[in-house]
mmCIF file of C-alpha atoms and ligand atoms in Angstrom:
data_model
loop_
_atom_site.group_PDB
_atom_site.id
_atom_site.type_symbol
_atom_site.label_atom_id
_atom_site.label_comp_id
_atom_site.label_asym_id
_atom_site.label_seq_id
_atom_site.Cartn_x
_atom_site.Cartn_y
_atom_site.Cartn_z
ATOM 1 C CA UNK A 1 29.725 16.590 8.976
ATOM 2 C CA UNK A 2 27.364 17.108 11.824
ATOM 3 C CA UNK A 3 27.782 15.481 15.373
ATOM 4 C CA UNK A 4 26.690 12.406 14.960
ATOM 5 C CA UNK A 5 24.672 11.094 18.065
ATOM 6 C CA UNK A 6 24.747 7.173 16.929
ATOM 7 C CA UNK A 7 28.462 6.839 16.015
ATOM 8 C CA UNK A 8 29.404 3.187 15.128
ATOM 9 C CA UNK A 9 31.833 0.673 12.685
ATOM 10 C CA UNK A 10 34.749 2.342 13.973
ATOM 11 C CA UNK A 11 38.135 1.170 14.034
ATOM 12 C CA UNK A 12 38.379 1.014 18.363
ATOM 13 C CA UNK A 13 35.455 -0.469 20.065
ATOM 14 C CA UNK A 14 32.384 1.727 21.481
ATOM 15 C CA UNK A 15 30.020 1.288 24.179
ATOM 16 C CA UNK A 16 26.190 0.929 23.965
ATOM 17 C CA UNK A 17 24.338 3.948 24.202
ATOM 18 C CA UNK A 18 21.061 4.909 25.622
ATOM 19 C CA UNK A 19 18.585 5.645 22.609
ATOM 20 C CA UNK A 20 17.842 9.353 21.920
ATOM 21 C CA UNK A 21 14.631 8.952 20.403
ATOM 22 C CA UNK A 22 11.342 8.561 21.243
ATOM 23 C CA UNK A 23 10.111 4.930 20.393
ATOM 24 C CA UNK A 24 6.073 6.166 19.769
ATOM 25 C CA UNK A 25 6.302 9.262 17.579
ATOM 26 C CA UNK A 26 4.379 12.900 17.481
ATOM 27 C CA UNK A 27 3.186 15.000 15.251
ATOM 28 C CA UNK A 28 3.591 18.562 16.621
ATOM 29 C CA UNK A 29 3.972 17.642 19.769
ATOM 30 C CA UNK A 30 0.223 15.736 20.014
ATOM 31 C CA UNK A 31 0.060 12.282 19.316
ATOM 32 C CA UNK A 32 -1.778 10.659 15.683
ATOM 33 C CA UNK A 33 -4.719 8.656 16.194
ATOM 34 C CA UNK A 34 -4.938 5.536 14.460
ATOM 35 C CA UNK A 35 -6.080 1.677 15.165
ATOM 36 C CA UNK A 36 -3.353 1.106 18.091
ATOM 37 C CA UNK A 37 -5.189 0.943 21.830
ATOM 38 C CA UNK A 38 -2.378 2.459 24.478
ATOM 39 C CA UNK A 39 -1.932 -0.871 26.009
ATOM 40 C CA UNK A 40 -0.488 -1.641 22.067
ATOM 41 C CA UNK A 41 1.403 1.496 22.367
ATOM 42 C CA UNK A 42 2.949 0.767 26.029
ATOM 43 C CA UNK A 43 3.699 -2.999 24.878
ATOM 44 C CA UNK A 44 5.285 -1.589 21.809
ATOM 45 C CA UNK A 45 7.558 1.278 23.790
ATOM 46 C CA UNK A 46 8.716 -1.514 26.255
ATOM 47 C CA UNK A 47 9.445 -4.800 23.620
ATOM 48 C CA UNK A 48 9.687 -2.575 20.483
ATOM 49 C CA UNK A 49 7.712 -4.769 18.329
ATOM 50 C CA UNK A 50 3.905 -5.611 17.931
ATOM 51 C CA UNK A 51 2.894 -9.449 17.150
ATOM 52 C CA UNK A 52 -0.529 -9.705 15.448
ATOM 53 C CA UNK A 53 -0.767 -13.497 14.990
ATOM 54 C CA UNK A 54 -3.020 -14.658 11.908
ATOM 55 C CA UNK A 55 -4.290 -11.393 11.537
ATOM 56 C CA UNK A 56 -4.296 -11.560 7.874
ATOM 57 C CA UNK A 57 -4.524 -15.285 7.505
ATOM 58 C CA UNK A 58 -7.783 -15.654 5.970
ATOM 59 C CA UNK A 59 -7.406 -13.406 3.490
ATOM 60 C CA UNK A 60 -7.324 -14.469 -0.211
ATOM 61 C CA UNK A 61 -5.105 -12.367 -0.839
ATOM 62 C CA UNK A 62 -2.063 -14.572 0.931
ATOM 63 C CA UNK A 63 -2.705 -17.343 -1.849
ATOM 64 C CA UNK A 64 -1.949 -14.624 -4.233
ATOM 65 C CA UNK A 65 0.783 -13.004 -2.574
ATOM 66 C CA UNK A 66 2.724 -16.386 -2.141
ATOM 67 C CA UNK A 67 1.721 -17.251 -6.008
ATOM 68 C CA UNK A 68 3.731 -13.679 -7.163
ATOM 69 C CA UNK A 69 6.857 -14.808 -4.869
ATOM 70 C CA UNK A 70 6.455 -18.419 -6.702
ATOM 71 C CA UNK A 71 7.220 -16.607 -10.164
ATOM 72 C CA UNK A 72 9.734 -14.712 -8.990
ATOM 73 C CA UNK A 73 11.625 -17.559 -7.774
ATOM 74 C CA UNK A 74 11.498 -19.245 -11.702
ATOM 75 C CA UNK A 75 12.418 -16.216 -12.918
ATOM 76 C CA UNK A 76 15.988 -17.162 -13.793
ATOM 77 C CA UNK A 77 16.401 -14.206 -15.933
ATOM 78 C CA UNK A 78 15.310 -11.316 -13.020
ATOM 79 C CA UNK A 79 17.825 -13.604 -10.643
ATOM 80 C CA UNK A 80 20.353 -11.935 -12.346
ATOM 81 C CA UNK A 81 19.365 -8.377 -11.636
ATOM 82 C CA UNK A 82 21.367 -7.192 -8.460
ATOM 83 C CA UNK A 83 17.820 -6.637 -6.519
ATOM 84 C CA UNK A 84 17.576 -10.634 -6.444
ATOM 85 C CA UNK A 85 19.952 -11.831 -4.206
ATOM 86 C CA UNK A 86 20.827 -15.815 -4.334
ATOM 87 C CA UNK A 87 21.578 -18.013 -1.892
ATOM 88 C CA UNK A 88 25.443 -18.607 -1.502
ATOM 89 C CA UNK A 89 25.364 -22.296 -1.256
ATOM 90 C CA UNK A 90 22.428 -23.258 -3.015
ATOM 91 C CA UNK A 91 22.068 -20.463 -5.534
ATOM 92 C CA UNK A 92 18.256 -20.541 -4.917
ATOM 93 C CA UNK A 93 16.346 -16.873 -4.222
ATOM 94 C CA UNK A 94 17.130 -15.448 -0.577
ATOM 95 C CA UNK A 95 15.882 -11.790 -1.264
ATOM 96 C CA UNK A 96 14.001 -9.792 -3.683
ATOM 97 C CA UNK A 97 14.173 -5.707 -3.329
ATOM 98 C CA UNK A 98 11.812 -3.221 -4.529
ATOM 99 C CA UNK A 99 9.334 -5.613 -4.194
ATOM 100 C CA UNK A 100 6.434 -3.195 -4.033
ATOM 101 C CA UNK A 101 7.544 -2.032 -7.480
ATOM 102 C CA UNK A 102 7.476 -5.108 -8.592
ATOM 103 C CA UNK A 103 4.185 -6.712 -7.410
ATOM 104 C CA UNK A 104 1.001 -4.581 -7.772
ATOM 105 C CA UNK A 105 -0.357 -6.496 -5.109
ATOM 106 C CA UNK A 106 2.278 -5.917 -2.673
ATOM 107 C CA UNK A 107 2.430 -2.409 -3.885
ATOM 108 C CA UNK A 108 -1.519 -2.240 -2.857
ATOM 109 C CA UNK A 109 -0.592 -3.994 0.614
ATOM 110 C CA UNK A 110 2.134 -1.131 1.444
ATOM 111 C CA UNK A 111 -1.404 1.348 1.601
ATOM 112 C CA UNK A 112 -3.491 -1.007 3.261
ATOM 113 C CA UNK A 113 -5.366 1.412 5.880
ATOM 114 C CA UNK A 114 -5.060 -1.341 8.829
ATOM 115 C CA UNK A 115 -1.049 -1.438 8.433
ATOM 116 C CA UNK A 116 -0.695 2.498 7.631
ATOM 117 C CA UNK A 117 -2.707 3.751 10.296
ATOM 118 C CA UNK A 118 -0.935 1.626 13.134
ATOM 119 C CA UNK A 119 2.113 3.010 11.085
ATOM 120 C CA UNK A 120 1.507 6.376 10.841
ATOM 121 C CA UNK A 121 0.642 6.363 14.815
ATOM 122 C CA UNK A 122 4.176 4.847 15.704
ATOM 123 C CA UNK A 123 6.111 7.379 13.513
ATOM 124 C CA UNK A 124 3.707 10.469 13.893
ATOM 125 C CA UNK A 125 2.464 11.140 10.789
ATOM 126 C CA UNK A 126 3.248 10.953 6.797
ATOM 127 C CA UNK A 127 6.060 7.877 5.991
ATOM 128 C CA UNK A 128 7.191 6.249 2.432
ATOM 129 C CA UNK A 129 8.749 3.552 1.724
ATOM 130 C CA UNK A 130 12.494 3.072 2.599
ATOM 131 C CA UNK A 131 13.096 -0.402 1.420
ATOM 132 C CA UNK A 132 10.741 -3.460 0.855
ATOM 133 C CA UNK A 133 11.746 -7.105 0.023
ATOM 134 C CA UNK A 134 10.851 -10.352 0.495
ATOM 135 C CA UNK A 135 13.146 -12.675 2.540
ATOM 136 C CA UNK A 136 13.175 -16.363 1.428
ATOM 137 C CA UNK A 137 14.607 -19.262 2.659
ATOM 138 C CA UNK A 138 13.272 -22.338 1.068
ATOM 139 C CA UNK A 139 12.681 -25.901 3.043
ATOM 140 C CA UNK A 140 16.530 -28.297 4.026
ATOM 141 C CA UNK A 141 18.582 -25.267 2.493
ATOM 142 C CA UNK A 142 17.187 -21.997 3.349
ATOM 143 C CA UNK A 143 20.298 -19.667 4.808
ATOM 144 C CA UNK A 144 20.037 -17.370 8.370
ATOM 145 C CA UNK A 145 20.236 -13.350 9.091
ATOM 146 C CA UNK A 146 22.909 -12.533 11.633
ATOM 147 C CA UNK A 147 21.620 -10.349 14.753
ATOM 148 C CA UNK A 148 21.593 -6.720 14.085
ATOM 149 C CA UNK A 149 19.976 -3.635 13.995
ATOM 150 C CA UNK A 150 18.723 -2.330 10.701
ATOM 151 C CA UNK A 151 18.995 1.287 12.242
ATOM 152 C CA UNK A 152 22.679 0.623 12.713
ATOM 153 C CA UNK A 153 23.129 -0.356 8.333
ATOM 154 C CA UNK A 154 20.384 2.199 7.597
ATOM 155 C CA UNK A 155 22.125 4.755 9.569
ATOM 156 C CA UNK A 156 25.726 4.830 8.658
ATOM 157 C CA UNK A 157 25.202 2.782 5.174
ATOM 158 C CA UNK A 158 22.276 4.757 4.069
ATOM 159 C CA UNK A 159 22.637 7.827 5.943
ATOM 160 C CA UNK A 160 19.211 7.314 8.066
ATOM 161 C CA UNK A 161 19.898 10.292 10.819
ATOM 162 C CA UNK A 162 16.834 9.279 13.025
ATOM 163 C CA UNK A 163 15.140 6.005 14.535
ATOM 164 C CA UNK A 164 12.032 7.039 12.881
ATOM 165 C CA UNK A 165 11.111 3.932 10.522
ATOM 166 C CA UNK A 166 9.068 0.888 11.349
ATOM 167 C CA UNK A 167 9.235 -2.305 9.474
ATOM 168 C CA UNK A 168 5.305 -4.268 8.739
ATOM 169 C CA UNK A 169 6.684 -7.800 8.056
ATOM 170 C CA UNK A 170 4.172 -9.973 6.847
ATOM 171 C CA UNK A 171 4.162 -14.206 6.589
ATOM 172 C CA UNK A 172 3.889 -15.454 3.769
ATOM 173 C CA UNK A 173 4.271 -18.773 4.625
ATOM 174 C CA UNK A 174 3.935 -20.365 8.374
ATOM 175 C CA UNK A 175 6.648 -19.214 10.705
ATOM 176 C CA UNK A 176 7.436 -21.818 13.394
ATOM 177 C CA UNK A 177 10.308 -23.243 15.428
ATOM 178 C CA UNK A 178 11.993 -25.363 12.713
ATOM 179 C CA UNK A 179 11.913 -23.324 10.104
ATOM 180 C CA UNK A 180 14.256 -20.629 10.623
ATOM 181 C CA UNK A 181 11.919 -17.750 12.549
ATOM 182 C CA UNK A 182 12.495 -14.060 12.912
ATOM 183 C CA UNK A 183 13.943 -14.253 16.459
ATOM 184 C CA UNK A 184 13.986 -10.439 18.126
ATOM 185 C CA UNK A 185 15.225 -9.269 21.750
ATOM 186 C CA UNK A 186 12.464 -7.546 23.702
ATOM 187 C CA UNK A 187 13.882 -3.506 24.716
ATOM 188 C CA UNK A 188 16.794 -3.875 22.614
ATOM 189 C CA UNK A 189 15.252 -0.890 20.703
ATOM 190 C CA UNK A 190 15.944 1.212 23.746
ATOM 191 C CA UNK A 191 19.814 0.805 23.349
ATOM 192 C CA UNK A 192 22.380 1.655 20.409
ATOM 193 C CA UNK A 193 24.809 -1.050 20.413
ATOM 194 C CA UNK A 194 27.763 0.639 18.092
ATOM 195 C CA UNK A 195 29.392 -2.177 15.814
ATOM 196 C CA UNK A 196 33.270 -2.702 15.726
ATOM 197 C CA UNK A 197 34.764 -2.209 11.906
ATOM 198 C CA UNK A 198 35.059 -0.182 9.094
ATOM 199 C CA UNK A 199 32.769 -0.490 6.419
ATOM 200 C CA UNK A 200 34.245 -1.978 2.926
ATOM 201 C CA UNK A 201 33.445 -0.543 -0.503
ATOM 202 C CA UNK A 202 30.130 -2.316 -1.681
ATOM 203 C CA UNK A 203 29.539 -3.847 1.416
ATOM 204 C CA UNK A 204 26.384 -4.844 0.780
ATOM 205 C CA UNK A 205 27.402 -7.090 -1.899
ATOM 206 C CA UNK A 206 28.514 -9.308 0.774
ATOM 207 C CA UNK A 207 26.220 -8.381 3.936
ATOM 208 C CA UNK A 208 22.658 -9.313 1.976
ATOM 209 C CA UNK A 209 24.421 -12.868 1.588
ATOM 210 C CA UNK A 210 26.204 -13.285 4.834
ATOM 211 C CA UNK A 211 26.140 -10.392 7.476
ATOM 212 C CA UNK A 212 29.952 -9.407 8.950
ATOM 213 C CA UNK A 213 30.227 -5.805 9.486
ATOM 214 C CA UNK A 214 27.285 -4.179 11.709
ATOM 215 C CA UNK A 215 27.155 -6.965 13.790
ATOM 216 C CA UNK A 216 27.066 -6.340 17.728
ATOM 217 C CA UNK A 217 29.671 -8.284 19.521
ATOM 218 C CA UNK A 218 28.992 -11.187 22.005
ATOM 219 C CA UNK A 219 29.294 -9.436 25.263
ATOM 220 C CA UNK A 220 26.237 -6.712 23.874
ATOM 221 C CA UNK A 221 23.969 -9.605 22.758
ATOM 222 C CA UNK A 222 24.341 -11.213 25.968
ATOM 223 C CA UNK A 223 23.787 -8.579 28.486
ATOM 224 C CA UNK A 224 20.508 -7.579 26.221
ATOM 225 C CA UNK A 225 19.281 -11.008 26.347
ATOM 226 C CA UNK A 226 19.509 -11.758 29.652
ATOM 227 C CA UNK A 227 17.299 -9.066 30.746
ATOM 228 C CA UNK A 228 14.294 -10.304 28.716
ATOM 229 C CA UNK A 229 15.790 -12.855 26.498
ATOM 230 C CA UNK A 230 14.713 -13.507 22.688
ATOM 231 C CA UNK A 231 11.690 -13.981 21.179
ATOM 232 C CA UNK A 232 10.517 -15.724 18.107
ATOM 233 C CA UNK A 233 6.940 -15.196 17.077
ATOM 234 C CA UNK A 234 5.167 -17.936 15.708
ATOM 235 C CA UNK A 235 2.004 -18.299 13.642
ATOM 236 C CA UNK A 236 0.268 -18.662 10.305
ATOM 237 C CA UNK A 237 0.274 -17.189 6.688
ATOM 238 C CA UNK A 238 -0.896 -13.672 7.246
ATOM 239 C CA UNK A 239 0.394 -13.090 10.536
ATOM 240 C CA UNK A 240 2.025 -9.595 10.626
ATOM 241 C CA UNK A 241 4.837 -8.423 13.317
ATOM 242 C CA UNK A 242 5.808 -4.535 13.071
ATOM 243 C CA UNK A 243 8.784 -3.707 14.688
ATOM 244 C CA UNK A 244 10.948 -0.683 15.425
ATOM 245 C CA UNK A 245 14.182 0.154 13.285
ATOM 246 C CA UNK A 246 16.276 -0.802 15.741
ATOM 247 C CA UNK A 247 15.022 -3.841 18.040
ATOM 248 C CA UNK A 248 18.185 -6.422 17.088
ATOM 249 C CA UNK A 249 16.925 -9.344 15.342
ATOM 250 C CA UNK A 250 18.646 -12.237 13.696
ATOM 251 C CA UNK A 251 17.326 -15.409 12.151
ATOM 252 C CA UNK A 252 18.639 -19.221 11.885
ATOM 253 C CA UNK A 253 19.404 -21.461 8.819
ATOM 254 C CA UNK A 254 15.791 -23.243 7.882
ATOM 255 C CA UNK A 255 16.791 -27.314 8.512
ATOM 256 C CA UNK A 256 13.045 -28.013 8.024
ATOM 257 C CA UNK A 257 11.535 -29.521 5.371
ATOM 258 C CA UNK A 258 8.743 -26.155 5.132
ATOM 259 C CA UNK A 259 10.092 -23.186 3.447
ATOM 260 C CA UNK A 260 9.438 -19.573 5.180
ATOM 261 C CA UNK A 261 8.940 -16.172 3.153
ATOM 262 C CA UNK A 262 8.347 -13.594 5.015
ATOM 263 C CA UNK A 263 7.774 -9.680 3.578
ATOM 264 C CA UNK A 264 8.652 -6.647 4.513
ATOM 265 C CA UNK A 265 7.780 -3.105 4.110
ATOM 266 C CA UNK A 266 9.783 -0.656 5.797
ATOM 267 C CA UNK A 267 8.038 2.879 6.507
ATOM 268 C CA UNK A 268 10.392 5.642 7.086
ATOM 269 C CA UNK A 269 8.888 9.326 8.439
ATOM 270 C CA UNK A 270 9.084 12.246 5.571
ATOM 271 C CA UNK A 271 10.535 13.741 8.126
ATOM 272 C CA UNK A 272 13.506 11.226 8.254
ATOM 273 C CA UNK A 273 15.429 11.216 4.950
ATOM 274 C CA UNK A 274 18.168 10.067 3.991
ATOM 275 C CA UNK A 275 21.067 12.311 4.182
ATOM 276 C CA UNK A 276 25.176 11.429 3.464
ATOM 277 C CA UNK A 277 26.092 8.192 5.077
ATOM 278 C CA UNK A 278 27.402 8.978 8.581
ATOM 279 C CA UNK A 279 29.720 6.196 7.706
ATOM 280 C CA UNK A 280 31.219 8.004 4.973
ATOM 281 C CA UNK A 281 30.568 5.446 2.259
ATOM 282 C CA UNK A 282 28.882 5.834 -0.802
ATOM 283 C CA UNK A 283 25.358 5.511 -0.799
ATOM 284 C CA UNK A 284 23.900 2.242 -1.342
ATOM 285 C CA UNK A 285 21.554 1.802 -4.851
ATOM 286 C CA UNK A 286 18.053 3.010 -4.716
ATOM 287 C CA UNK A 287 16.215 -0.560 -4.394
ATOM 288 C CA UNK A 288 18.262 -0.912 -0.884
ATOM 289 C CA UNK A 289 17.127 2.581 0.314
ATOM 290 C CA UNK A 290 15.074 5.208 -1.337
ATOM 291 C CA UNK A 291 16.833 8.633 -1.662
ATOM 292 C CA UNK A 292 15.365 10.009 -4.474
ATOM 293 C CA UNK A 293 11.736 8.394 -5.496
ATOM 294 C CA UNK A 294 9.999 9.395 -2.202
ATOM 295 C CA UNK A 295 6.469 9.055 -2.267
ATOM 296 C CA UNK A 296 4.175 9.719 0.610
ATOM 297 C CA UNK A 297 1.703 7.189 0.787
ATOM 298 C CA UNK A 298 -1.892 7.412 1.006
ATOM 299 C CA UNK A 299 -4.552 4.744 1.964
ATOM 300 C CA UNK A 300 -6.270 2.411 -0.530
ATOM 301 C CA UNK A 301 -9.800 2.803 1.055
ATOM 302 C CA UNK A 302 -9.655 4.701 4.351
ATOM 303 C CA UNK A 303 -11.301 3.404 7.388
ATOM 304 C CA UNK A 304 -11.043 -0.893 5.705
ATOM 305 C CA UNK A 305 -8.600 -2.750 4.508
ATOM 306 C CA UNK A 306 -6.686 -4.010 1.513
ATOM 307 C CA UNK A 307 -6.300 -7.716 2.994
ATOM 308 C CA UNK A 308 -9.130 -8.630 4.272
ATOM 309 C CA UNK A 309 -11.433 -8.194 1.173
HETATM 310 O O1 LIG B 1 21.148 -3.971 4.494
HETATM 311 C C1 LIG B 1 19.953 -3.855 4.668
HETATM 312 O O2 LIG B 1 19.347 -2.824 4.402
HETATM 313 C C2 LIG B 1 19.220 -4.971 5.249
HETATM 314 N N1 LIG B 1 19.873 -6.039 5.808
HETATM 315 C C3 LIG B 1 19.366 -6.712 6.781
HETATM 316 C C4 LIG B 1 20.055 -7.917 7.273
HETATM 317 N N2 LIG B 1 18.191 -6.370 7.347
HETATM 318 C C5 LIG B 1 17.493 -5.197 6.924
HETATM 319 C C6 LIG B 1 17.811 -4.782 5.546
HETATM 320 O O3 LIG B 1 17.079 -5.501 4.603
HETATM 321 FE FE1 LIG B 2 17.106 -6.826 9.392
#
């Protein structure tokens, strides 16, 4: 295998490294234009995310979107299929994959020319889709996401060689301080924190119910935080946060009574497939990360967009 520059679930622990790619990508060297100003560029080099609060939230579309996530969750038989993923304790949905090939109107939403272009101008030019689900957690029950970085999984699970993928995560539901938030750490993105462990056969069995292995240990989290501590973006349906493949994130248990779904489409560079998994595993199942069905992605109808119709 090839030197690998982000080496990590070893046996002996490893320190943090500096990151050895660029956060804002190019295209031959010159930058893509798109709908991101530089100050949106600079805040998204430093924090390594991009919060657009409400920016969808009138839309009809969200009624719709939240109305396709409603079926899924009474679909008892599809909660079998190994794309749904259940809630350990309460056995209610906590994760549908492939959603865009599910949902024509997600599917539409992955091309929307607002959330593409920005896309496209962080990654420096053509992307597909890596993975996309929705994450659920429903009101009193709902269950957290450890911290980690999905670079870290995508990279020695899925065999991801660069940090070249961006993930568009878009509320479905309000996101507030009760009811269990995507919390990130601001500049994280900038460091590769290596996790302790080997990976088990099937891991992800267990991890997309309750994440172990690829999980940074105490002493990492806490230097990272307490340089610009954690954030956790609140706001309405149709809010969208886009943020880099590896800014750590984690989110808590939802003790509210309002449930929070939140979607996410994760655009990877065609320049950034997936190759052997540097850690030596087998590769994960196509719904977790595409390998084979790549399809570059064009806009719905350039210069508008899909959500705001
Ligand atoms: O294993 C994965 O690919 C994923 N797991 C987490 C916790 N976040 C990103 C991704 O969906
Ligand atoms: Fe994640």
């Amino acid at each position: 295998m090839l030197f690998d520059e982000y080496p990590t679930r070893t046996e002996d622990p490893l320190e943090m490294v500096e990151r050895k790619d660029p956060v804002v990508h190019a295209s031959n060297g010159s930058m893509v234009r798109g709908p991101l100003g530089e100050k949106a560029l600079g805040r998204y080099r430093r924090d390594g995310f991009l919060w657009f609060e409400d920016l969808f939230s009138d839309s009809p579309l969200m009624t719709e979107l939240l109305e396709d996530l409603r079926a899924l969750e009474r679909d008892t038989e599809s909660l079998r299929n190994e794309n749904f993923v259940t809630d350990r304790h309460s056995g209610a949905l906590r994760s549908v994959f492939g959603i865009h090939e599910i949902s024509e109107r997600f599917d539409r939403l992955t091309r929307d020319p607002l959330v593409l272009g920005m896309v496209r101008q962080l990654l420096g030019g053509d992307v597909y889709i890596h993975q996309s689900r929705i994450n659920d957690k429903a009101g009193f029950s709902g269950g957290g996401f450890n911290w980690h970085s999905d670079f870290e999984t995508w990279h020695s699970e899925d065999g991801m060689p660069r940090m070249r993928a961006v993930s568009a995560s878009l509320m479905l539901t309000d996101n507030n301080e009760f009811n269990g938030p995507l919390m990130l750490i601001p500049g994280s993105h900038r460091h590769f924190v290596p996790c302790q462990g080997a990976t088990p056969t099937n891991n992800w069995k267990e991890s997309l119910k309750d994440q172990r292995i690829g999980v940074p240990d105490e002493q990492a989290l806490e230097a990272l935080t307490q340089r610009r501590g954690i954030r956790a973006p609140k706001g309405g349906a149709g809010s969208l946060l886009l943020f880099e493949c590896n800014t750590l994130h984690a989110s808590p248990q939802n003790l509210s009574p309002w449930p929070r779904a939140n979607a996410f489409f994760v655009y990877n560079s065609v320049e950034n497939g997936m190759q052997q998994p540097y850690g030596g595993t087998a590769p994960r199942p196509e719904f977790l990360a595409t390998r084979e069905r790549i399809r570059e992605l064009d806009m719905l109808n350039e210069g508008g967009t899909v959500a705001m119709r």
